[in-house]
mmCIF file of C-alpha atoms in Angstrom:
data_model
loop_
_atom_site.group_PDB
_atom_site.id
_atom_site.type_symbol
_atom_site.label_atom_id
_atom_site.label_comp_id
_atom_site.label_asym_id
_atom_site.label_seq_id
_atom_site.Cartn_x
_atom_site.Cartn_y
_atom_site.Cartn_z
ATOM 1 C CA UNK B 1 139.445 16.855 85.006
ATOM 2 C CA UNK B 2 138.647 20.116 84.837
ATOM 3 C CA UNK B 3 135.076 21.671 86.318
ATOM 4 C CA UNK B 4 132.821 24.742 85.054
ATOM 5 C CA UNK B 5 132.816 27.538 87.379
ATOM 6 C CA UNK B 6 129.025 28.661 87.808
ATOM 7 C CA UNK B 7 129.399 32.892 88.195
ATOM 8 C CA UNK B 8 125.642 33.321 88.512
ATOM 9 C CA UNK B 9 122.286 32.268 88.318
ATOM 10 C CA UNK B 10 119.106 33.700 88.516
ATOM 11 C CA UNK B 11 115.243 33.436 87.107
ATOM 12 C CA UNK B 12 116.543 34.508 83.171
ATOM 13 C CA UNK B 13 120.195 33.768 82.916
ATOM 14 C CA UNK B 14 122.877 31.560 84.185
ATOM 15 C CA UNK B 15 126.324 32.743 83.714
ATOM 16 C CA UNK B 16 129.431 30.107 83.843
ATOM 17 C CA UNK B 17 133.613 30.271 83.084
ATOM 18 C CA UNK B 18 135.327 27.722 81.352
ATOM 19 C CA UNK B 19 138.855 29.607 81.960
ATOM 20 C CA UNK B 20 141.375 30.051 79.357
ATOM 21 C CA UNK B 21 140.714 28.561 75.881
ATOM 22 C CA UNK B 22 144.248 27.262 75.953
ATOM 23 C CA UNK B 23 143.445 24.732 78.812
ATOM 24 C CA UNK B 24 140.429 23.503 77.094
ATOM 25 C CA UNK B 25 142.080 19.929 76.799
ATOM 26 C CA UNK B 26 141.664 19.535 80.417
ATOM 27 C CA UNK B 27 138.049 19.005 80.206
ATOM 28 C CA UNK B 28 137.196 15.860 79.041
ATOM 29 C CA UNK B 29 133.870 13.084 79.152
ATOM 30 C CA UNK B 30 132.384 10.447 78.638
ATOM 31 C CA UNK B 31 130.313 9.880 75.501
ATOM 32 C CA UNK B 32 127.456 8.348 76.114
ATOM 33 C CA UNK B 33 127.346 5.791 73.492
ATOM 34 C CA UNK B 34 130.311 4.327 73.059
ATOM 35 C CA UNK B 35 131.692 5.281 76.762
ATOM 36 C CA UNK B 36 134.545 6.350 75.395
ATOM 37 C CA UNK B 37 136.712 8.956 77.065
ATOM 38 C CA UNK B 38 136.496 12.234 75.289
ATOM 39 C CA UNK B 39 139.593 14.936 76.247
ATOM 40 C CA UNK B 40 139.342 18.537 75.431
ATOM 41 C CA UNK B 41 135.149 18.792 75.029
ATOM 42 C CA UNK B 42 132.260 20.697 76.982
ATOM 43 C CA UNK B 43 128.917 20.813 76.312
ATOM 44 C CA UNK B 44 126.720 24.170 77.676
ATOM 45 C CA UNK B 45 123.336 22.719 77.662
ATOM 46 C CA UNK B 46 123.321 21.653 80.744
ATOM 47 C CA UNK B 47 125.544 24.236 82.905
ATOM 48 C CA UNK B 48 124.110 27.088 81.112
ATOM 49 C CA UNK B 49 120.440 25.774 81.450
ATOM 50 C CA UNK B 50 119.936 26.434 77.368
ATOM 51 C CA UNK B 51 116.754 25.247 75.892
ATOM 52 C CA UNK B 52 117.147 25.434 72.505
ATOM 53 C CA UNK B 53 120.787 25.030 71.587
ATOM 54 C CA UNK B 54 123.538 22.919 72.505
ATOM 55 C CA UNK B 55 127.025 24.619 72.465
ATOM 56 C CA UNK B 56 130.368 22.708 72.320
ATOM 57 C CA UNK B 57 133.675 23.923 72.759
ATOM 58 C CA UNK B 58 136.084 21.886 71.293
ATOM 59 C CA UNK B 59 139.369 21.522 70.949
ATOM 60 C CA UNK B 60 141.910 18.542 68.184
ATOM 61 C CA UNK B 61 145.324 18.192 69.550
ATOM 62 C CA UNK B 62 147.727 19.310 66.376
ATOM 63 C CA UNK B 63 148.050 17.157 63.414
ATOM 64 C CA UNK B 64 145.210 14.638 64.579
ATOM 65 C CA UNK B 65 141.466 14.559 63.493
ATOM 66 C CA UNK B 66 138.475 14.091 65.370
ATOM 67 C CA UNK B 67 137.929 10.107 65.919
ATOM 68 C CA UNK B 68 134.580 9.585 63.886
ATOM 69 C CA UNK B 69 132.642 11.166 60.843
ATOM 70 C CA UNK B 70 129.013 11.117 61.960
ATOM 71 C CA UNK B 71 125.115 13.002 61.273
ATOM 72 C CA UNK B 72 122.342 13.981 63.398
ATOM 73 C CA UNK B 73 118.911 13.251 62.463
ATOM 74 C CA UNK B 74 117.054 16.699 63.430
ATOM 75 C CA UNK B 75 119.980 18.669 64.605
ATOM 76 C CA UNK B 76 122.268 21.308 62.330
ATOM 77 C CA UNK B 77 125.648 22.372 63.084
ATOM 78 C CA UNK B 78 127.327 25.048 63.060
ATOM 79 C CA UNK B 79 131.227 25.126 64.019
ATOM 80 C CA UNK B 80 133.245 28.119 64.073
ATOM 81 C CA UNK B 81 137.077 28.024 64.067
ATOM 82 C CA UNK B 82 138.654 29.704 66.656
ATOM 83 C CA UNK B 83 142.037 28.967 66.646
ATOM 84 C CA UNK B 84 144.274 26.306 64.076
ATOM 85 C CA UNK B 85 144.122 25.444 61.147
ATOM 86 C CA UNK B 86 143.050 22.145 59.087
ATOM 87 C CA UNK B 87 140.556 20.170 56.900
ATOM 88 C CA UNK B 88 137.049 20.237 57.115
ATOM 89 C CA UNK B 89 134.890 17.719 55.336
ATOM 90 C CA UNK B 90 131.202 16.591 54.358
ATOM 91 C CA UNK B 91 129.867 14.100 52.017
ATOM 92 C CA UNK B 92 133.355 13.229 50.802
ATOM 93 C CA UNK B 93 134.388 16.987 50.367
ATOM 94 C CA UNK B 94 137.178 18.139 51.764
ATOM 95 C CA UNK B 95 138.511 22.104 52.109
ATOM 96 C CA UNK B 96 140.783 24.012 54.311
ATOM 97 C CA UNK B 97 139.535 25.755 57.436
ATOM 98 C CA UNK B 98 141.295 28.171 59.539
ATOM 99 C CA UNK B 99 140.634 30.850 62.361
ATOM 100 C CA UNK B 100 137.600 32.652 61.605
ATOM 101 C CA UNK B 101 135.888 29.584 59.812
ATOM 102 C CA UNK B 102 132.673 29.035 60.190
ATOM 103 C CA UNK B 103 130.805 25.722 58.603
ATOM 104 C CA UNK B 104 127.041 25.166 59.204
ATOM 105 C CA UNK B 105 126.116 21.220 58.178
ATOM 106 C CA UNK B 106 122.761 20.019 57.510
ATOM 107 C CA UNK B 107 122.033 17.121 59.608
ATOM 108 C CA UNK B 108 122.316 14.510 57.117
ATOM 109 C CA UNK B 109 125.726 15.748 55.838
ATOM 110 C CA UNK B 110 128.607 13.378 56.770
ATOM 111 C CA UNK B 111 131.010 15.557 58.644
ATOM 112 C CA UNK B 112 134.832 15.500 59.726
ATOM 113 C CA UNK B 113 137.429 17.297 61.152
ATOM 114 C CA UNK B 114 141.417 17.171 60.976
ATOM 115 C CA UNK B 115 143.850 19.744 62.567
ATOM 116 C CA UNK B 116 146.634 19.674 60.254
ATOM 117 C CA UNK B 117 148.744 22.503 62.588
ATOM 118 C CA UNK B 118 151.346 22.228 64.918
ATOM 119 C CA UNK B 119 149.032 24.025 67.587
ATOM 120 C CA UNK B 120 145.801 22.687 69.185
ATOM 121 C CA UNK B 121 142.803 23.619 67.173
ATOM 122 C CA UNK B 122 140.274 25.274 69.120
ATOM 123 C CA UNK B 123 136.387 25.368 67.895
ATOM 124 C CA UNK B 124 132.840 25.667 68.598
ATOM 125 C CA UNK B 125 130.021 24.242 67.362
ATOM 126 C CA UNK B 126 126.550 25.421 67.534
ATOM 127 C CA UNK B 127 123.629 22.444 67.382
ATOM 128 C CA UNK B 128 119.934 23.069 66.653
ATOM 129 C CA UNK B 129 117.128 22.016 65.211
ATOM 130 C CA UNK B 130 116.903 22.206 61.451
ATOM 131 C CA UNK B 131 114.360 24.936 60.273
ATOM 132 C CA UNK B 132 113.409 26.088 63.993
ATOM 133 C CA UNK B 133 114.500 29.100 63.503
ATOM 134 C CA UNK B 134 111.265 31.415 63.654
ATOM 135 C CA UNK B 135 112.595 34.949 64.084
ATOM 136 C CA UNK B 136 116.302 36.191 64.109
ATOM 137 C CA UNK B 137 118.500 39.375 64.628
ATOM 138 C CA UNK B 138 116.288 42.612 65.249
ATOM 139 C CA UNK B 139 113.474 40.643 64.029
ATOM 140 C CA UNK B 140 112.750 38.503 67.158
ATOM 141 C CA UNK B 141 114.605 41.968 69.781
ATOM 142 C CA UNK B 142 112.967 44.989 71.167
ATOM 143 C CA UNK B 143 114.677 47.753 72.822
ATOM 144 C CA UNK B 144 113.777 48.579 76.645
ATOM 145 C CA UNK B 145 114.826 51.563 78.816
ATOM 146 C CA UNK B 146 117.461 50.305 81.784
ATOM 147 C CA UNK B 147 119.662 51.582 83.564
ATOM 148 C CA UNK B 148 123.212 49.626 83.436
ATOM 149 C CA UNK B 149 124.520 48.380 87.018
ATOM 150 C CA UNK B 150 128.393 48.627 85.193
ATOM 151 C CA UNK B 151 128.441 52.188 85.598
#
C-alpha cells in the first residue's frame, strides 16, 4: 500500500504528494461500511487538513465499473475525468464521459461509473455540501502585495 508524502505544513496550508497519477492503483482502503477493500482511492480530507471539501482521486481499472451506484444525503459531487474514457450515469441515464469531463450530481441523484477503455480511468471527485457555497471566484479573493520566495 502506498502512503501520502506530507511536503509541508504550517498554520494556513498543508501541502502533500500522491506521486504519479499512473500508480494511483497502489493506494487502496478500507471503506468504512462495508469493510471492504478499496484499490486505487485517496481521500484529502484528512492529509490535507480541508474543512470544507472532501477530494478523491480515483482511479477504474479498464473495462470495469465502480462496484456500487449510491447518494449522499447533504453532500454534491463533482467528478472530473482525467484520464479514460467510459459511461457515466444518474437516475437511470447513461452518457459517455471522457478526459476533460466534468459531472457535478446533486446528492439525491443515483450515480455510476464504468470505464469502458483499455487504459485505467483516472478521476476526481469533488464533495460538498449542497448550497454552501456563499461566495466564489473573485467574489470571495482580494489581492495583497508579497513578495514571491520562487524568485
Amino acid at each position: 500500500m502506498k502512503v501520502i508524502e506530507k511536503i509541508v505544513e504550517d498554520k494556513n496550508y498543508t501541502a502533500i504528494n500522491l506521486g504519479n497519477l499512473d500508480e494511483l492503483m497502489e493506494y487502496s482502503l478500507i471503506h468504512q461500511i462495508n469493510k471492504q477493500k478499496i484499490e486505487g482511492k485517496v481521500y484529502l480530507k484528512e492529509p490535507t487538513n480541508a474543512t470544507g471539501t472532501e477530494i478523491s482521486f480515483n482511479s477504474l481499472a479498464p473495462k470495469t465499473e465502480q462496484p456500487y451506484f449510491h447518494i449522499h444525503h447533504k453532500n454534491e459531487e463533482t467528478y472530473i475525468i482525467l484520464k479514460g474514457l467510459g459511461y457515466f450515469q444518474v437516475d437511470g441515464k447513461a452518457f459517455e464521459i471522457k478526459e476533460g469531463s466534468v459531472i457535478r450530481v446533486a446528492p439525491d441523484g443515483i450515480r455510476g461509473i464504468r470505464n469502458d477503455s483499455d487504459e485505467t480511468m483516472i478521476y476526481l471527485v469533488v464533495q460538498s455540501k449542497e448550497n454552501s457555497l456563499e461566495e466564489y471566484t473573485t467574489d470571495d479573493g482580494e489581492r495583497v502585495t508579497f513578495d514571491p520566495k520562487w524568485r
